mmCIF file of C-alpha atoms in Angstrom:
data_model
loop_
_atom_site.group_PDB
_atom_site.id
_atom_site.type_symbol
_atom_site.label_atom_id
_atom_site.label_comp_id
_atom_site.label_asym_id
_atom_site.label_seq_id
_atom_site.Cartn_x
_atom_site.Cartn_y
_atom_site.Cartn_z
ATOM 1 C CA UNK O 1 17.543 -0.114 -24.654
ATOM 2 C CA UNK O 2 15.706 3.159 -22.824
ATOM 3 C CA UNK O 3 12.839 1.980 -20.952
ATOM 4 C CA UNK O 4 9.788 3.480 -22.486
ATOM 5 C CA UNK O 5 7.319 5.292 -20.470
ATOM 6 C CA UNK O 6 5.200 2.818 -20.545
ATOM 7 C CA UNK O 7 7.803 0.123 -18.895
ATOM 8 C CA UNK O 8 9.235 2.293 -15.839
ATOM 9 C CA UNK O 9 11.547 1.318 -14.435
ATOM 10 C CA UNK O 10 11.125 1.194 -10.847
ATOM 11 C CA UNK O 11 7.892 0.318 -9.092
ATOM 12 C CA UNK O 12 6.859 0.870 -5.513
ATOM 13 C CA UNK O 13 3.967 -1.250 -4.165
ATOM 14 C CA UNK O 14 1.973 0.066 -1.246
ATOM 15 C CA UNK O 15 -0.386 -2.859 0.524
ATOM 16 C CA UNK O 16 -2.920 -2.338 3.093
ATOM 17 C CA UNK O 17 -2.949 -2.793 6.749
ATOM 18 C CA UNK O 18 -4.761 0.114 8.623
ATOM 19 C CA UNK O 19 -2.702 2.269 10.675
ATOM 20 C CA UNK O 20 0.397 0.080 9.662
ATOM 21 C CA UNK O 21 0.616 2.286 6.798
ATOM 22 C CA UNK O 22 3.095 4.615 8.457
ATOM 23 C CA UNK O 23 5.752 1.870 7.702
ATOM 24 C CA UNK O 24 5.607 3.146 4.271
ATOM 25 C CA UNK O 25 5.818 6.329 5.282
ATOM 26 C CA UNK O 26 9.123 5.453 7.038
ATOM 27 C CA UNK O 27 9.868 3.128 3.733
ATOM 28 C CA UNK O 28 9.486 6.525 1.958
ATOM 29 C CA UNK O 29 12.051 8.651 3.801
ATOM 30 C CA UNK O 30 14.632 6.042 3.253
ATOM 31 C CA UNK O 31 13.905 5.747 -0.447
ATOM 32 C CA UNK O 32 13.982 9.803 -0.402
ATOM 33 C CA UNK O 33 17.252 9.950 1.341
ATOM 34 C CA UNK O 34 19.070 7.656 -0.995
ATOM 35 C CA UNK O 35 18.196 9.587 -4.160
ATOM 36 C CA UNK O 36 15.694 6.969 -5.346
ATOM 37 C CA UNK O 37 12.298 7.877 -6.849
ATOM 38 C CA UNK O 38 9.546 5.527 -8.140
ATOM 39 C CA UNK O 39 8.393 5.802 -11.459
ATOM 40 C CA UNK O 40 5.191 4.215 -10.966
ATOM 41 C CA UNK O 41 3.040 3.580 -7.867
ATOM 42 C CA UNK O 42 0.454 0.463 -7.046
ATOM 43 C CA UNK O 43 -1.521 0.458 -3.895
ATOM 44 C CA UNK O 44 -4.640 -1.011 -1.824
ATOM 45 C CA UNK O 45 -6.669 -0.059 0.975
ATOM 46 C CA UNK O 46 -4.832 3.000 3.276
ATOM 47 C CA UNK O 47 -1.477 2.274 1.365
ATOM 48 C CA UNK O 48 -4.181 4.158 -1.015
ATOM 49 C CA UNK O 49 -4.214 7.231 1.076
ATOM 50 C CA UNK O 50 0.104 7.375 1.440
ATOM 51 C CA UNK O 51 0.077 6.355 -2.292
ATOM 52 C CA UNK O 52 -1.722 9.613 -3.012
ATOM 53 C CA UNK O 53 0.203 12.000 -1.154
ATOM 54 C CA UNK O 54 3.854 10.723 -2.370
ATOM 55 C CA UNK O 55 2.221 10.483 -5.861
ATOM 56 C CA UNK O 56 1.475 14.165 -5.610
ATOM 57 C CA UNK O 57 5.368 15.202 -4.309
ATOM 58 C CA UNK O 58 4.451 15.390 -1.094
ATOM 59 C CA UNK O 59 7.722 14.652 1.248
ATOM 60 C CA UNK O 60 6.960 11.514 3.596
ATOM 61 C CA UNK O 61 8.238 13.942 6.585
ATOM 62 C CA UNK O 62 5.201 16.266 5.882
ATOM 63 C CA UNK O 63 2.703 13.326 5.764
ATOM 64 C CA UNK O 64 4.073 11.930 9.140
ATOM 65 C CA UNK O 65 3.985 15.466 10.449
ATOM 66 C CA UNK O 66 0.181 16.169 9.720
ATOM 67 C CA UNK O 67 -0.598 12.733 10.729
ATOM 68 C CA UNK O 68 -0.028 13.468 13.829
ATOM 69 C CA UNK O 69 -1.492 16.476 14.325
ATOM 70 C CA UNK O 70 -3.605 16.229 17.133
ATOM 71 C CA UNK O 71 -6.887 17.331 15.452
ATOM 72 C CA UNK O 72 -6.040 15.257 12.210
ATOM 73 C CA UNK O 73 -5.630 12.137 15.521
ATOM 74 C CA UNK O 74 -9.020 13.325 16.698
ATOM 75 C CA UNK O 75 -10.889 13.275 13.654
ATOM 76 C CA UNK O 76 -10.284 9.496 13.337
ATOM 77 C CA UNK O 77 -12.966 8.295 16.024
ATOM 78 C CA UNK O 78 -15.654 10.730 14.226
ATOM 79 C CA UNK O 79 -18.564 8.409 13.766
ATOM 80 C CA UNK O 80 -21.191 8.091 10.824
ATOM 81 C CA UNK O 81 -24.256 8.153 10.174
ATOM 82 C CA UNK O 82 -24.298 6.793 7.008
ATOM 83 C CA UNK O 83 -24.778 3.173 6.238
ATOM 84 C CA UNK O 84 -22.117 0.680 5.711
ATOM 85 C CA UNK O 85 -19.778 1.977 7.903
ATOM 86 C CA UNK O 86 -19.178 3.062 11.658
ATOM 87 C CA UNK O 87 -16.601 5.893 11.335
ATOM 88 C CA UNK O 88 -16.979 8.966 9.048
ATOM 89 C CA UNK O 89 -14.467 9.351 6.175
ATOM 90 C CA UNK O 90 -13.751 13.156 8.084
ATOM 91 C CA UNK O 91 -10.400 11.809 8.644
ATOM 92 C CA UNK O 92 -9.570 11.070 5.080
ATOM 93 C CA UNK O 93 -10.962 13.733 3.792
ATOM 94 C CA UNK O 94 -8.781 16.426 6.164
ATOM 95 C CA UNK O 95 -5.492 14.654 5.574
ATOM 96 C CA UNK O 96 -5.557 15.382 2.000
ATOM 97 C CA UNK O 97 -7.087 18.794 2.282
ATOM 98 C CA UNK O 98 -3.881 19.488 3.933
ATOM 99 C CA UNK O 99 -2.205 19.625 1.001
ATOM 100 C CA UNK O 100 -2.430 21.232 -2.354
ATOM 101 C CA UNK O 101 -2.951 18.071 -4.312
ATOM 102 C CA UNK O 102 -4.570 17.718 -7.915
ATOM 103 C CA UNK O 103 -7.702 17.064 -8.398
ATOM 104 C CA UNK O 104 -7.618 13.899 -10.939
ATOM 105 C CA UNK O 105 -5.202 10.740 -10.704
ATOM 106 C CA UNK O 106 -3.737 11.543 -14.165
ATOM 107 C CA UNK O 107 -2.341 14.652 -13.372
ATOM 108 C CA UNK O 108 -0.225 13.395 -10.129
ATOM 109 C CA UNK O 109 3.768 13.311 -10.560
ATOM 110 C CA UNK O 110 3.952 10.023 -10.116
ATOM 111 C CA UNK O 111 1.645 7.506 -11.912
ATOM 112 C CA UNK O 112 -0.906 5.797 -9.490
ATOM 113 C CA UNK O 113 -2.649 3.229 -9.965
ATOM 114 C CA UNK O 114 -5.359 2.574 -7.097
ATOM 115 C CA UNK O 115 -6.908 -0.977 -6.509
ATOM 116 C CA UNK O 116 -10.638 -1.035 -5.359
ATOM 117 C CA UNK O 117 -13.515 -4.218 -5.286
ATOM 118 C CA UNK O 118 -16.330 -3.171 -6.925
ATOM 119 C CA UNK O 119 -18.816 -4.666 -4.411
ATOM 120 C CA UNK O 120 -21.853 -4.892 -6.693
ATOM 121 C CA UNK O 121 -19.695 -7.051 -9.208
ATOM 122 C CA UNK O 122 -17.413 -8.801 -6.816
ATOM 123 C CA UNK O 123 -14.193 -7.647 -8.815
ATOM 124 C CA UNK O 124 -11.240 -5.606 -8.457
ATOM 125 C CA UNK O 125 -11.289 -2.386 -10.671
ATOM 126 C CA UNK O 126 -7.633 -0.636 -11.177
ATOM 127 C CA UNK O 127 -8.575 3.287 -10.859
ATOM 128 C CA UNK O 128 -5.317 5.386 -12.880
ATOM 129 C CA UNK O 129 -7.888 8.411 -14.249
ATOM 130 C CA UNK O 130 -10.724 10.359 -12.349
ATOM 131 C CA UNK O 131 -10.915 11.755 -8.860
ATOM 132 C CA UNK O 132 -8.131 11.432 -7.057
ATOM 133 C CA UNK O 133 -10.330 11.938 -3.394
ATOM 134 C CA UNK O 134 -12.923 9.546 -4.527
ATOM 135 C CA UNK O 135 -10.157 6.734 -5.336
ATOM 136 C CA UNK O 136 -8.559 7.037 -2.095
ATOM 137 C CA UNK O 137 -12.178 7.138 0.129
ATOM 138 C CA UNK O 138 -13.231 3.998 -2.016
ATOM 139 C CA UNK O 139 -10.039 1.933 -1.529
ATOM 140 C CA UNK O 140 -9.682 3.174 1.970
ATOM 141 C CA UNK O 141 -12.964 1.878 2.639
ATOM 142 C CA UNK O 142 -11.649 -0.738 5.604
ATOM 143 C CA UNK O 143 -15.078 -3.201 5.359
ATOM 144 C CA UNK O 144 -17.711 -2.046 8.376
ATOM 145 C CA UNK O 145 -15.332 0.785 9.044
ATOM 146 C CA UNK O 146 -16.034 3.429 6.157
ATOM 147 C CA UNK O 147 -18.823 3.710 4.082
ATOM 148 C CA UNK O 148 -18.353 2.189 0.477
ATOM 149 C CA UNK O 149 -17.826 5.145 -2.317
ATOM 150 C CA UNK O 150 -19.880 5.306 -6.245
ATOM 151 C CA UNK O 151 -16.720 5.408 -8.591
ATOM 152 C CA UNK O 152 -18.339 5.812 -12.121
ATOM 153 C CA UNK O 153 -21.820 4.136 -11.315
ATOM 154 C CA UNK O 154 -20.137 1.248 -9.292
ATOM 155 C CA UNK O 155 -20.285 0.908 -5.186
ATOM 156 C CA UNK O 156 -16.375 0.408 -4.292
ATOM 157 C CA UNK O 157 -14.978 -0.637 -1.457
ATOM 158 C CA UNK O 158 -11.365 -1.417 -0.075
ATOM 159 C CA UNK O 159 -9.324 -2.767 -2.008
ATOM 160 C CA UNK O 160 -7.346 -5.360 0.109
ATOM 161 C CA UNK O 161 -10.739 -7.264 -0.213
ATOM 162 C CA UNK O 162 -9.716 -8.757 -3.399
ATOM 163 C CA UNK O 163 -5.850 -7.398 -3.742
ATOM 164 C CA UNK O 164 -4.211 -6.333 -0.627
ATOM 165 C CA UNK O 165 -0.624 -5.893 -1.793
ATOM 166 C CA UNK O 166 -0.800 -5.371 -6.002
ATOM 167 C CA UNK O 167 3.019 -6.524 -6.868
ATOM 168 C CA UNK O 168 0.702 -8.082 -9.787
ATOM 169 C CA UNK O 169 -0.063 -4.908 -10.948
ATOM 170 C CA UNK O 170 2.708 -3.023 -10.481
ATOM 171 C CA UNK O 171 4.821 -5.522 -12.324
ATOM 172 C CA UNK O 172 2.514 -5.099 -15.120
ATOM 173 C CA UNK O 173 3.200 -1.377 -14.896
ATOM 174 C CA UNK O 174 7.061 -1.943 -15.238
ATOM 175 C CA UNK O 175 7.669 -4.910 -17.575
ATOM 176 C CA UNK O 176 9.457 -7.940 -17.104
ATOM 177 C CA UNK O 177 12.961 -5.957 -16.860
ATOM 178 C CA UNK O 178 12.119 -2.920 -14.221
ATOM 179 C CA UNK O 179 12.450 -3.558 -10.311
ATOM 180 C CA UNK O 180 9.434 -4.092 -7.820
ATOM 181 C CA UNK O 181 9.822 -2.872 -4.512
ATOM 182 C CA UNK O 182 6.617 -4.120 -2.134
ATOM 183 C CA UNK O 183 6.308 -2.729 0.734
ATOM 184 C CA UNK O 184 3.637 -5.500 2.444
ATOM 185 C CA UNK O 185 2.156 -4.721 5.491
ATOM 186 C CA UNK O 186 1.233 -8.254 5.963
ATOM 187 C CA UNK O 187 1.389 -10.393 9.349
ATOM 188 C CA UNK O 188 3.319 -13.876 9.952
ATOM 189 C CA UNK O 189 0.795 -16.792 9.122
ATOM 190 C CA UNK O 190 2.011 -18.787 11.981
ATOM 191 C CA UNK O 191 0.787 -18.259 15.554
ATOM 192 C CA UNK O 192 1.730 -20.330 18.816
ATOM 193 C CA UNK O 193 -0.730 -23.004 19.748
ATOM 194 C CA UNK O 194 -1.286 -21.722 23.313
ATOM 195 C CA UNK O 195 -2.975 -18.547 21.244
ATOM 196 C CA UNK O 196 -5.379 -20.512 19.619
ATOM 197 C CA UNK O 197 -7.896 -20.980 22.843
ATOM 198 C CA UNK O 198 -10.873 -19.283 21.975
ATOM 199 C CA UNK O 199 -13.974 -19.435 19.385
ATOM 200 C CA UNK O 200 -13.223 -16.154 17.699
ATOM 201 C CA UNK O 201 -9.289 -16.521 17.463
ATOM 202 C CA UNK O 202 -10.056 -19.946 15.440
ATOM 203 C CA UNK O 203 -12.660 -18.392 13.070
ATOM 204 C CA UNK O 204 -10.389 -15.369 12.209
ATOM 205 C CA UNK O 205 -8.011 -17.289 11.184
ATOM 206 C CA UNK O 206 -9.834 -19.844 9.164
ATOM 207 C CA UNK O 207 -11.471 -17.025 7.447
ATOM 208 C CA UNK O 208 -8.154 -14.947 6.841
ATOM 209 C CA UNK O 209 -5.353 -17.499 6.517
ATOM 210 C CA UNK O 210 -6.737 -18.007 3.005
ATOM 211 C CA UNK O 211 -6.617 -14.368 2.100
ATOM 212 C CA UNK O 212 -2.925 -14.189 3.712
ATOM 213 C CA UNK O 213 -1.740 -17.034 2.096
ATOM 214 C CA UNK O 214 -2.564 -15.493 -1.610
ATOM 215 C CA UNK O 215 -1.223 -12.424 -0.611
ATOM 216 C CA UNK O 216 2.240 -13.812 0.194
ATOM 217 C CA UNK O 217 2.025 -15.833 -3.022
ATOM 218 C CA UNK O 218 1.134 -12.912 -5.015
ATOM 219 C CA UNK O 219 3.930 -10.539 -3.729
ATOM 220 C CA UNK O 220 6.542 -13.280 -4.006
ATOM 221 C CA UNK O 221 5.861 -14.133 -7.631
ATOM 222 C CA UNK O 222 5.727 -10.566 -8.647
ATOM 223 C CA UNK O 223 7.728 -8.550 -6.467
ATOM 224 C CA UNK O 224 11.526 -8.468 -7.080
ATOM 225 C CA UNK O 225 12.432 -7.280 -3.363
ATOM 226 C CA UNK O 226 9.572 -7.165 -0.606
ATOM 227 C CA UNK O 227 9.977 -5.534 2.761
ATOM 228 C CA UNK O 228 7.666 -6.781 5.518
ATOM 229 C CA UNK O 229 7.850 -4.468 8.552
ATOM 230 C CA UNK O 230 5.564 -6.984 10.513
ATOM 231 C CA UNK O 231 6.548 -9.916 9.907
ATOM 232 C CA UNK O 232 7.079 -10.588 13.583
ATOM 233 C CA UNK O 233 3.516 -10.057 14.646
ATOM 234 C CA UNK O 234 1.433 -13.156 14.537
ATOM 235 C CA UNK O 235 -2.307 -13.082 13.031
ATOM 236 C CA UNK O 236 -4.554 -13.200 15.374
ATOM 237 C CA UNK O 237 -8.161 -12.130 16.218
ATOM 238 C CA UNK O 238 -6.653 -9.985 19.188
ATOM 239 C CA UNK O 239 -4.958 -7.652 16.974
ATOM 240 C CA UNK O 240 -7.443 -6.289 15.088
ATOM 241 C CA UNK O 241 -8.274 -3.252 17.050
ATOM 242 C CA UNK O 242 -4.303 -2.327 15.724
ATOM 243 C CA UNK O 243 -5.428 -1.378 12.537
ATOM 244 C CA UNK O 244 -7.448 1.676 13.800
ATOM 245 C CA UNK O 245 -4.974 3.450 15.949
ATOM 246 C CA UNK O 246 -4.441 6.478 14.120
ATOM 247 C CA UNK O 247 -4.933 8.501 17.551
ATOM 248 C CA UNK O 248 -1.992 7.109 19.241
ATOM 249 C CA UNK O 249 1.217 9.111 18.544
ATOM 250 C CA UNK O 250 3.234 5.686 20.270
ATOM 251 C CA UNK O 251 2.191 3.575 17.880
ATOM 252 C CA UNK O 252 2.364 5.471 14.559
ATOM 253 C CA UNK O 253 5.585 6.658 15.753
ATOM 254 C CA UNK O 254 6.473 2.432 16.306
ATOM 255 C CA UNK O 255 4.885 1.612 12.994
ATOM 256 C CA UNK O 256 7.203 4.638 11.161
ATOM 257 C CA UNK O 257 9.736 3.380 12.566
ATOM 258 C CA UNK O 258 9.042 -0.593 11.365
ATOM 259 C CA UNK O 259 9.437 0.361 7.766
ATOM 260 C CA UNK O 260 12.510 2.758 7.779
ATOM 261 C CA UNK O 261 14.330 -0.011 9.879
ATOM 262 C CA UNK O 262 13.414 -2.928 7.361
ATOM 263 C CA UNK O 263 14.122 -0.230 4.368
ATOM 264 C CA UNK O 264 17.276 0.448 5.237
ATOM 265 C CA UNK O 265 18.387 -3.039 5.837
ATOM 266 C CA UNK O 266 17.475 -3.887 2.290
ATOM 267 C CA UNK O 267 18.783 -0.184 0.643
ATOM 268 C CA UNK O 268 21.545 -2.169 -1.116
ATOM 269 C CA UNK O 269 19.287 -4.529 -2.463
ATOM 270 C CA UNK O 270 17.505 -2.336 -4.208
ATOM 271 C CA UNK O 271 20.367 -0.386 -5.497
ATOM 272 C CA UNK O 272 21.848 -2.954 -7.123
ATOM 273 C CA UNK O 273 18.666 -4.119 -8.321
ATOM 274 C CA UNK O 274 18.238 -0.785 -9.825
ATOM 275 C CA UNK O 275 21.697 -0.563 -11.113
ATOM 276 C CA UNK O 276 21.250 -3.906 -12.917
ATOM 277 C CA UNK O 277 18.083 -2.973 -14.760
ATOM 278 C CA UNK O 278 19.648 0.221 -15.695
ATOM 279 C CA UNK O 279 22.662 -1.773 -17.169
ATOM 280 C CA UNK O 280 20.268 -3.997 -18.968
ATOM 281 C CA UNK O 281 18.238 -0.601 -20.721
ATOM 282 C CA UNK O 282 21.813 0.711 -21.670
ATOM 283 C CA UNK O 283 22.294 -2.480 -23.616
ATOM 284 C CA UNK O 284 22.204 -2.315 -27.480
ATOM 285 C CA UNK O 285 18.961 -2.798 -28.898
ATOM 286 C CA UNK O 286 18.415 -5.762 -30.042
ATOM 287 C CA UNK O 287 19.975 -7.499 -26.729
ATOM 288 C CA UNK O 288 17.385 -5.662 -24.753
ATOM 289 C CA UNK O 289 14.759 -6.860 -26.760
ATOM 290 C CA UNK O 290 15.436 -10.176 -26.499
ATOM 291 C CA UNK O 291 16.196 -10.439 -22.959
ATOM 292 C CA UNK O 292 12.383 -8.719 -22.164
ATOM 293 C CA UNK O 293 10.981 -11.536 -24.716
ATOM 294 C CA UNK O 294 12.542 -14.420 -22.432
ATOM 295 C CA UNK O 295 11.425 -12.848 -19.037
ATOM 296 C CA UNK O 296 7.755 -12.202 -20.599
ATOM 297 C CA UNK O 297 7.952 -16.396 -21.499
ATOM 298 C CA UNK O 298 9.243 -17.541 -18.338
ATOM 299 C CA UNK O 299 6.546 -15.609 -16.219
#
């Protein structure tokens, strides 16, 4: 059975982390290098922002390019003067006037769908029409970091408050019988003991492990391959300066280099993944149909 276009057939999920986003930029070039395209694209906090630009056709060499410009580095310690935040959203803003992108989400070549809390309601709202600046500055919105956006008469915030990595959604955006590929930014839950010394380190975690521990659910259930660059890195209060280092060329460069390695590890994973669902959608009707049924009952 042909997938419709409402079930395509491959979905790429892109999870928030701060700077750690240029994993998926590396995730990206692998995926472009092999021939593969997603048909559908789910993201959260600055996997917003990457989401965007490979949504639009933008190559990933281009976005790693301007990136690290070094006036598109500067503009990242710009600070505001507007409440709810300590940067400006300068930095946002410049990286996508960069490139000759549309102006609303529906008219990207990819299908995006952008998670975002809406603050005033404490809920997530799933952005797929409208503005595609405002989307990105509203998930983006890393809590005391950037301001909080008005999307349609709500005050929005970043997304990874209430769904960091949205293997959820994307798998709603594919069906039961297309392939989710999440890339998740997300750190290891476990941390030596000797680490574990001070006040703060002790509250982060017992505030965060929560959060993490959802998130790993979530993209396990939902996700039918999931790459996780940082898997390596321990959470810990220490690290959370990390997530801000747009200005150093080192570390993007590092972080780039994260998600091609773990991409191309798993590269024949996903093809056969992908070859599998396409043998399924070449299957006579009726067989199709039934196999979707029993995958929509078991999950």
């Amino acid at each position: 059975m042909r997938r419709s276009p409402r079930h395509p057939r491959f979905g790429l999920v892109l999870g928030g982390g701060g700077v750690r986003c240029l994993a998926h930029i590396g995730v990206a070039e692998v995926l472009e290098e092999a021939g593969l395209r997603p048909e559908a694209i789910a993201t959260s906090s600055t996997g917003s922002l990457v989401g965007l630009l490979l949504a639009a056709g933008i190559p990933p060499r281009r976005i790693r390019e301007a990136l690290y410009r070094r006036d598109q580095r500067l503009a990242w310690l710009r600070p505001s003067w507007r409440a709810g935040g300590l940067f400006s959203p300068l930095a946002l803003l410049r990286l996508m006037d960069r490139f000759s992108l549309p102006e609303r989400l529906e008219e990207l070549e990819i299908p995006l769908h952008v998670v975002v809390t809406d603050l005033v309601e404490g809920r997530q709202r799933v952005l797929s029409t409208g503005p595609c600046r405002e989307a990105v500055l509203a998930s983006a919105a890393l809590p005391g970091i950037y301001p909080p956006v008005r999307v349609d008469g709500h005050l929005c915030g970043d997304g990874g408050v209430v769904n960091n990595v949205p293997a959820d959604l994307c798998r709603q955006l594919v069906g039961p019988g297309g392939v989710v590929l999440t890339s998740s930014l997300e750190m290891n839950a476990s941390m030596p003991a000797e680490l574990l010394r001070h006040v703060p380190q002790v509250v982060y975690r017992s505030i965060y492990l929560p959060l993490i521990q959802q998130r790993l659910r979530n993209q396990a259930l939902h996700s039918d391959l999931v790459l996780q660059p940082f898997s390596d890195q321990p959470l810990c209060f220490s690290r959370w300066r990390e997530i801000v280092r747009f200005y150093s060329i080192g570390a993007m460069a590092d972080l780039h280099a994260r998600g091609r390695h773990h991409m191309g590890l798993r590269l024949p994973e996903l093809q056969a993944l992908l070859a599998r669902a396409d043998a399924l959608a070449d299957e006579e009707p009726g067989a199709g149909q039934r196999l979707e049924r029993r995958q929509e009952e078991d999950l």
